[in-house]
């Protein structure tokens, strides 16, 4: 059988948005639109293209994953992006979340510790025409001070605690969304820096991510 056409992928995406995302309560029209637009299948290995729009994470190599579409939507909505923001993502992985962010914000800086994932992600994002995404290789637990402060920071790996460096790099009024917990279970956490400078923490539900490994995350020897 020949590959499903782009039109069919578009239909799969639409079904994904309706049945997995909108039905579960994601309402931000810009987030829904971004999920309709970004060709998620291109961000997973070719042999998994037929599963790209299913309701679960998928392996992307090096023991890492692309998150479940609903989790991408939930975290993105929690960032409350309206267009003019400068965003930092920690954990580029496939580059899919970065593409969604690029649809919704002005500039996206995304850091990945594994060059073997960062380079192909950068190449794909470039090929798809995202000129406002900047891919960096390094330890994202330390943030990226040269471009700080950020209006929004998203961490797409599970942290044992909130890295202080990321809180420091949050602009006044900014939002940091990060899974915090142990190896197996984390709580999606949003920290808001109020215009007064005060920090406000909210808990958005349970989740499970691969480990955030770095100076202000899990240590290498804790890796399994
Ligand atoms: N956002 C990705 C996507 O859309 O495909 C999925 C991210 S995957 C669940 C988590 C990623 O975080 C992995 O690629 C992992 O290598 C990366 N990671 C873990 N610790 C990191 C760190 N300290 N700095 C940057 N990236 C890190």
mmCIF file of C-alpha atoms and ligand atoms in Angstrom:
data_model
loop_
_atom_site.group_PDB
_atom_site.id
_atom_site.type_symbol
_atom_site.label_atom_id
_atom_site.label_comp_id
_atom_site.label_asym_id
_atom_site.label_seq_id
_atom_site.Cartn_x
_atom_site.Cartn_y
_atom_site.Cartn_z
ATOM 1 C CA UNK A 1 0.000 0.000 0.000
ATOM 2 C CA UNK A 2 1.234 3.495 -0.742
ATOM 3 C CA UNK A 3 1.866 6.037 2.025
ATOM 4 C CA UNK A 4 -1.162 7.976 3.199
ATOM 5 C CA UNK A 5 -1.183 11.370 1.533
ATOM 6 C CA UNK A 6 -0.657 14.665 3.346
ATOM 7 C CA UNK A 7 -4.445 15.139 3.139
ATOM 8 C CA UNK A 8 -4.960 11.919 5.094
ATOM 9 C CA UNK A 9 -2.357 12.958 7.693
ATOM 10 C CA UNK A 10 -4.246 16.223 8.043
ATOM 11 C CA UNK A 11 -7.428 14.269 8.730
ATOM 12 C CA UNK A 12 -5.636 12.130 11.323
ATOM 13 C CA UNK A 13 -4.439 15.331 12.987
ATOM 14 C CA UNK A 14 -7.907 16.785 13.018
ATOM 15 C CA UNK A 15 -9.286 13.633 14.622
ATOM 16 C CA UNK A 16 -6.470 13.722 17.203
ATOM 17 C CA UNK A 17 -7.327 17.309 18.129
ATOM 18 C CA UNK A 18 -11.044 16.618 18.399
ATOM 19 C CA UNK A 19 -10.957 13.300 20.241
ATOM 20 C CA UNK A 20 -7.857 13.584 22.427
ATOM 21 C CA UNK A 21 -7.378 17.292 22.993
ATOM 22 C CA UNK A 22 -10.580 19.317 22.729
ATOM 23 C CA UNK A 23 -12.679 16.603 24.325
ATOM 24 C CA UNK A 24 -10.359 16.552 27.350
ATOM 25 C CA UNK A 25 -10.867 20.243 27.958
ATOM 26 C CA UNK A 26 -8.115 22.112 26.090
ATOM 27 C CA UNK A 27 -9.838 25.303 24.927
ATOM 28 C CA UNK A 28 -7.180 27.812 23.790
ATOM 29 C CA UNK A 29 -8.002 28.175 20.071
ATOM 30 C CA UNK A 30 -4.402 29.058 19.186
ATOM 31 C CA UNK A 31 -3.115 25.874 20.840
ATOM 32 C CA UNK A 32 -5.718 23.759 19.009
ATOM 33 C CA UNK A 33 -4.798 25.444 15.720
ATOM 34 C CA UNK A 34 -1.075 24.812 16.248
ATOM 35 C CA UNK A 35 -1.731 21.124 16.891
ATOM 36 C CA UNK A 36 -3.764 20.988 13.665
ATOM 37 C CA UNK A 37 -0.899 22.541 11.714
ATOM 38 C CA UNK A 38 2.295 20.850 12.863
ATOM 39 C CA UNK A 39 2.926 17.567 10.987
ATOM 40 C CA UNK A 40 3.669 15.423 14.064
ATOM 41 C CA UNK A 41 4.453 12.298 11.995
ATOM 42 C CA UNK A 42 7.592 13.953 10.621
ATOM 43 C CA UNK A 43 8.969 14.185 14.176
ATOM 44 C CA UNK A 44 8.903 10.421 14.827
ATOM 45 C CA UNK A 45 10.942 7.661 13.137
ATOM 46 C CA UNK A 46 9.441 6.719 9.772
ATOM 47 C CA UNK A 47 8.340 3.243 10.873
ATOM 48 C CA UNK A 48 6.139 4.913 13.518
ATOM 49 C CA UNK A 49 4.431 7.430 11.227
ATOM 50 C CA UNK A 50 1.164 5.477 11.363
ATOM 51 C CA UNK A 51 1.148 5.814 15.160
ATOM 52 C CA UNK A 52 2.131 9.482 15.296
ATOM 53 C CA UNK A 53 -1.421 10.712 15.976
ATOM 54 C CA UNK A 54 -2.263 8.088 18.588
ATOM 55 C CA UNK A 55 -2.906 8.855 22.243
ATOM 56 C CA UNK A 56 0.518 7.931 23.681
ATOM 57 C CA UNK A 57 4.208 8.920 23.712
ATOM 58 C CA UNK A 58 6.530 7.283 21.156
ATOM 59 C CA UNK A 59 10.247 6.411 21.215
ATOM 60 C CA UNK A 60 12.518 8.789 19.265
ATOM 61 C CA UNK A 61 15.879 7.060 19.912
ATOM 62 C CA UNK A 62 18.548 7.303 22.622
ATOM 63 C CA UNK A 63 16.002 6.070 25.192
ATOM 64 C CA UNK A 64 13.981 9.288 24.810
ATOM 65 C CA UNK A 65 10.364 9.953 23.819
ATOM 66 C CA UNK A 66 8.082 12.419 22.077
ATOM 67 C CA UNK A 67 5.333 13.248 24.575
ATOM 68 C CA UNK A 68 1.698 12.209 24.225
ATOM 69 C CA UNK A 69 -0.209 14.812 22.158
ATOM 70 C CA UNK A 70 -2.516 15.660 25.092
ATOM 71 C CA UNK A 71 0.455 16.346 27.392
ATOM 72 C CA UNK A 72 1.949 18.685 24.755
ATOM 73 C CA UNK A 73 -1.395 20.502 24.536
ATOM 74 C CA UNK A 74 -1.871 20.719 28.311
ATOM 75 C CA UNK A 75 1.634 22.080 28.950
ATOM 76 C CA UNK A 76 1.417 24.503 26.040
ATOM 77 C CA UNK A 77 -1.942 25.865 27.182
ATOM 78 C CA UNK A 78 -0.538 26.289 30.695
ATOM 79 C CA UNK A 79 2.123 28.659 29.281
ATOM 80 C CA UNK A 80 -0.646 31.121 28.274
ATOM 81 C CA UNK A 81 1.112 32.281 25.101
ATOM 82 C CA UNK A 82 -0.460 35.138 23.125
ATOM 83 C CA UNK A 83 2.207 35.819 20.472
ATOM 84 C CA UNK A 84 4.944 38.259 21.531
ATOM 85 C CA UNK A 85 6.733 35.977 24.016
ATOM 86 C CA UNK A 86 10.304 34.758 24.229
ATOM 87 C CA UNK A 87 10.138 31.097 25.280
ATOM 88 C CA UNK A 88 12.725 28.657 26.620
ATOM 89 C CA UNK A 89 12.189 24.919 26.221
ATOM 90 C CA UNK A 90 14.352 22.411 28.088
ATOM 91 C CA UNK A 91 14.378 19.007 26.343
ATOM 92 C CA UNK A 92 14.149 19.485 22.561
ATOM 93 C CA UNK A 93 13.870 15.745 21.871
ATOM 94 C CA UNK A 94 12.229 15.390 18.453
ATOM 95 C CA UNK A 95 11.600 19.131 18.110
ATOM 96 C CA UNK A 96 7.801 18.678 17.997
ATOM 97 C CA UNK A 97 7.024 20.744 21.099
ATOM 98 C CA UNK A 98 9.403 23.426 19.820
ATOM 99 C CA UNK A 99 7.456 23.583 16.537
ATOM 100 C CA UNK A 100 4.196 24.023 18.474
ATOM 101 C CA UNK A 101 5.810 26.811 20.507
ATOM 102 C CA UNK A 102 7.167 28.426 17.342
ATOM 103 C CA UNK A 103 3.592 28.667 16.022
ATOM 104 C CA UNK A 104 2.509 30.518 19.171
ATOM 105 C CA UNK A 105 5.368 32.759 20.301
ATOM 106 C CA UNK A 106 7.912 35.209 18.878
ATOM 107 C CA UNK A 107 11.195 33.431 19.662
ATOM 108 C CA UNK A 108 11.858 29.929 20.951
ATOM 109 C CA UNK A 109 15.150 28.818 22.495
ATOM 110 C CA UNK A 110 15.252 25.063 22.986
ATOM 111 C CA UNK A 111 18.034 23.141 24.745
ATOM 112 C CA UNK A 112 18.806 19.438 24.405
ATOM 113 C CA UNK A 113 21.601 17.606 26.235
ATOM 114 C CA UNK A 114 22.005 14.986 23.490
ATOM 115 C CA UNK A 115 23.480 16.317 20.257
ATOM 116 C CA UNK A 116 22.295 13.123 18.519
ATOM 117 C CA UNK A 117 18.700 14.368 19.002
ATOM 118 C CA UNK A 118 19.287 18.119 18.814
ATOM 119 C CA UNK A 119 20.905 18.121 15.383
ATOM 120 C CA UNK A 120 18.199 16.184 13.469
ATOM 121 C CA UNK A 121 15.509 18.212 15.307
ATOM 122 C CA UNK A 122 17.203 21.443 14.260
ATOM 123 C CA UNK A 123 17.464 20.245 10.690
ATOM 124 C CA UNK A 124 13.778 19.263 10.533
ATOM 125 C CA UNK A 125 12.590 22.528 12.123
ATOM 126 C CA UNK A 126 14.645 24.430 9.576
ATOM 127 C CA UNK A 127 13.289 22.335 6.711
ATOM 128 C CA UNK A 128 9.733 23.066 7.868
ATOM 129 C CA UNK A 129 10.500 26.778 7.794
ATOM 130 C CA UNK A 130 10.606 27.606 11.506
ATOM 131 C CA UNK A 131 13.055 30.495 11.562
ATOM 132 C CA UNK A 132 12.169 31.587 15.115
ATOM 133 C CA UNK A 133 13.478 28.417 16.812
ATOM 134 C CA UNK A 134 17.045 28.270 18.089
ATOM 135 C CA UNK A 135 18.340 24.821 19.041
ATOM 136 C CA UNK A 136 21.140 24.620 21.607
ATOM 137 C CA UNK A 137 23.090 21.634 22.914
ATOM 138 C CA UNK A 138 23.777 21.701 26.639
ATOM 139 C CA UNK A 139 22.471 21.300 30.152
ATOM 140 C CA UNK A 140 19.066 22.964 30.196
ATOM 141 C CA UNK A 141 18.758 22.750 33.993
ATOM 142 C CA UNK A 142 20.992 25.841 33.971
ATOM 143 C CA UNK A 143 18.722 27.601 31.492
ATOM 144 C CA UNK A 144 20.229 29.832 28.830
ATOM 145 C CA UNK A 145 21.334 33.062 30.531
ATOM 146 C CA UNK A 146 22.362 35.005 27.372
ATOM 147 C CA UNK A 147 18.713 35.303 26.287
ATOM 148 C CA UNK A 148 17.100 35.587 29.757
ATOM 149 C CA UNK A 149 14.628 36.620 31.005
ATOM 150 C CA UNK A 150 11.949 34.440 29.382
ATOM 151 C CA UNK A 151 8.211 35.080 29.349
ATOM 152 C CA UNK A 152 7.604 31.347 29.429
ATOM 153 C CA UNK A 153 9.763 28.310 30.252
ATOM 154 C CA UNK A 154 8.703 24.728 29.590
ATOM 155 C CA UNK A 155 10.623 21.688 30.816
ATOM 156 C CA UNK A 156 9.714 18.475 29.023
ATOM 157 C CA UNK A 157 11.610 16.066 31.294
ATOM 158 C CA UNK A 158 10.935 15.099 34.915
ATOM 159 C CA UNK A 159 12.861 17.024 37.592
ATOM 160 C CA UNK A 160 13.507 16.008 41.222
ATOM 161 C CA UNK A 161 12.995 19.667 42.183
ATOM 162 C CA UNK A 162 12.512 22.967 40.379
ATOM 163 C CA UNK A 163 15.934 24.141 39.095
ATOM 164 C CA UNK A 164 16.623 27.534 40.747
ATOM 165 C CA UNK A 165 18.406 28.741 37.573
ATOM 166 C CA UNK A 166 15.151 28.465 35.633
ATOM 167 C CA UNK A 167 13.173 30.407 38.231
ATOM 168 C CA UNK A 168 15.861 33.108 38.127
ATOM 169 C CA UNK A 169 15.497 33.379 34.340
ATOM 170 C CA UNK A 170 11.728 33.897 34.460
ATOM 171 C CA UNK A 171 10.532 37.411 33.525
ATOM 172 C CA UNK A 172 8.094 39.355 35.715
ATOM 173 C CA UNK A 173 4.670 37.955 34.833
ATOM 174 C CA UNK A 174 6.331 34.839 33.342
ATOM 175 C CA UNK A 175 5.238 31.175 33.641
ATOM 176 C CA UNK A 176 7.415 28.088 34.192
ATOM 177 C CA UNK A 177 5.780 24.704 33.534
ATOM 178 C CA UNK A 178 7.702 21.652 34.740
ATOM 179 C CA UNK A 179 7.047 18.063 35.854
ATOM 180 C CA UNK A 180 8.426 17.604 39.397
ATOM 181 C CA UNK A 181 8.625 14.349 41.337
ATOM 182 C CA UNK A 182 10.439 11.015 41.550
ATOM 183 C CA UNK A 183 11.595 8.719 38.757
ATOM 184 C CA UNK A 184 8.129 7.282 38.105
ATOM 185 C CA UNK A 185 5.556 9.910 38.990
ATOM 186 C CA UNK A 186 5.650 13.638 38.704
ATOM 187 C CA UNK A 187 3.234 16.499 39.223
ATOM 188 C CA UNK A 188 2.908 19.025 36.465
ATOM 189 C CA UNK A 189 3.787 22.261 38.232
ATOM 190 C CA UNK A 190 3.329 25.866 37.132
ATOM 191 C CA UNK A 191 5.305 28.632 38.771
ATOM 192 C CA UNK A 192 4.245 32.163 37.995
ATOM 193 C CA UNK A 193 6.383 35.192 38.731
ATOM 194 C CA UNK A 194 3.798 37.833 39.579
ATOM 195 C CA UNK A 195 4.370 41.426 38.437
ATOM 196 C CA UNK A 196 5.355 42.151 42.053
ATOM 197 C CA UNK A 197 8.156 39.571 41.779
ATOM 198 C CA UNK A 198 6.436 37.140 44.152
ATOM 199 C CA UNK A 199 6.247 33.476 43.057
ATOM 200 C CA UNK A 200 2.977 31.555 42.911
ATOM 201 C CA UNK A 201 2.909 27.751 42.494
ATOM 202 C CA UNK A 202 0.013 25.714 41.087
ATOM 203 C CA UNK A 203 -0.328 21.958 40.540
ATOM 204 C CA UNK A 204 -1.899 20.839 37.281
ATOM 205 C CA UNK A 205 -2.066 17.037 37.717
ATOM 206 C CA UNK A 206 0.021 13.881 37.494
ATOM 207 C CA UNK A 207 2.348 12.950 34.639
ATOM 208 C CA UNK A 208 5.303 10.728 33.778
ATOM 209 C CA UNK A 209 8.371 11.938 31.886
ATOM 210 C CA UNK A 210 11.897 10.708 31.221
ATOM 211 C CA UNK A 211 14.505 12.150 33.586
ATOM 212 C CA UNK A 212 15.845 15.669 33.472
ATOM 213 C CA UNK A 213 19.584 14.990 33.804
ATOM 214 C CA UNK A 214 21.920 17.820 34.734
ATOM 215 C CA UNK A 215 23.556 20.008 37.364
ATOM 216 C CA UNK A 216 20.170 21.079 38.789
ATOM 217 C CA UNK A 217 18.322 17.860 37.849
ATOM 218 C CA UNK A 218 19.019 14.154 38.333
ATOM 219 C CA UNK A 219 22.696 13.165 38.406
ATOM 220 C CA UNK A 220 24.164 10.965 35.679
ATOM 221 C CA UNK A 221 24.884 8.082 38.107
ATOM 222 C CA UNK A 222 21.199 8.048 39.011
ATOM 223 C CA UNK A 223 20.447 7.274 35.369
ATOM 224 C CA UNK A 224 18.941 3.838 34.758
HETATM 225 N N1 LIG B 1 9.910 18.041 23.917
HETATM 226 C C1 LIG B 1 10.315 16.821 23.253
HETATM 227 C C2 LIG B 1 9.579 16.596 21.968
HETATM 228 O O1 LIG B 1 8.708 17.405 21.607
HETATM 229 O O2 LIG B 1 9.887 15.610 21.299
HETATM 230 C C3 LIG B 1 10.195 15.614 24.152
HETATM 231 C C4 LIG B 1 11.204 15.661 25.220
HETATM 232 S S1 LIG B 1 11.673 14.118 25.916
HETATM 233 C C5 LIG B 1 10.253 13.662 26.809
HETATM 234 C C6 LIG B 1 12.826 14.756 27.125
HETATM 235 C C7 LIG B 1 14.109 15.279 26.526
HETATM 236 O O3 LIG B 1 14.812 15.975 27.554
HETATM 237 C C8 LIG B 1 15.051 14.178 26.057
HETATM 238 O O4 LIG B 1 15.360 14.385 24.709
HETATM 239 C C9 LIG B 1 16.279 14.336 26.963
HETATM 240 O O5 LIG B 1 17.503 14.026 26.321
HETATM 241 C C10 LIG B 1 16.187 15.797 27.319
HETATM 242 N N2 LIG B 1 16.916 16.208 28.527
HETATM 243 C C11 LIG B 1 17.060 15.562 29.710
HETATM 244 N N3 LIG B 1 17.794 16.293 30.554
HETATM 245 C C12 LIG B 1 18.121 17.448 29.901
HETATM 246 C C13 LIG B 1 18.860 18.618 30.253
HETATM 247 N N4 LIG B 1 19.432 18.791 31.436
HETATM 248 N N5 LIG B 1 18.988 19.602 29.332
HETATM 249 C C14 LIG B 1 18.426 19.479 28.094
HETATM 250 N N6 LIG B 1 17.715 18.397 27.716
HETATM 251 C C15 LIG B 1 17.559 17.391 28.610
#
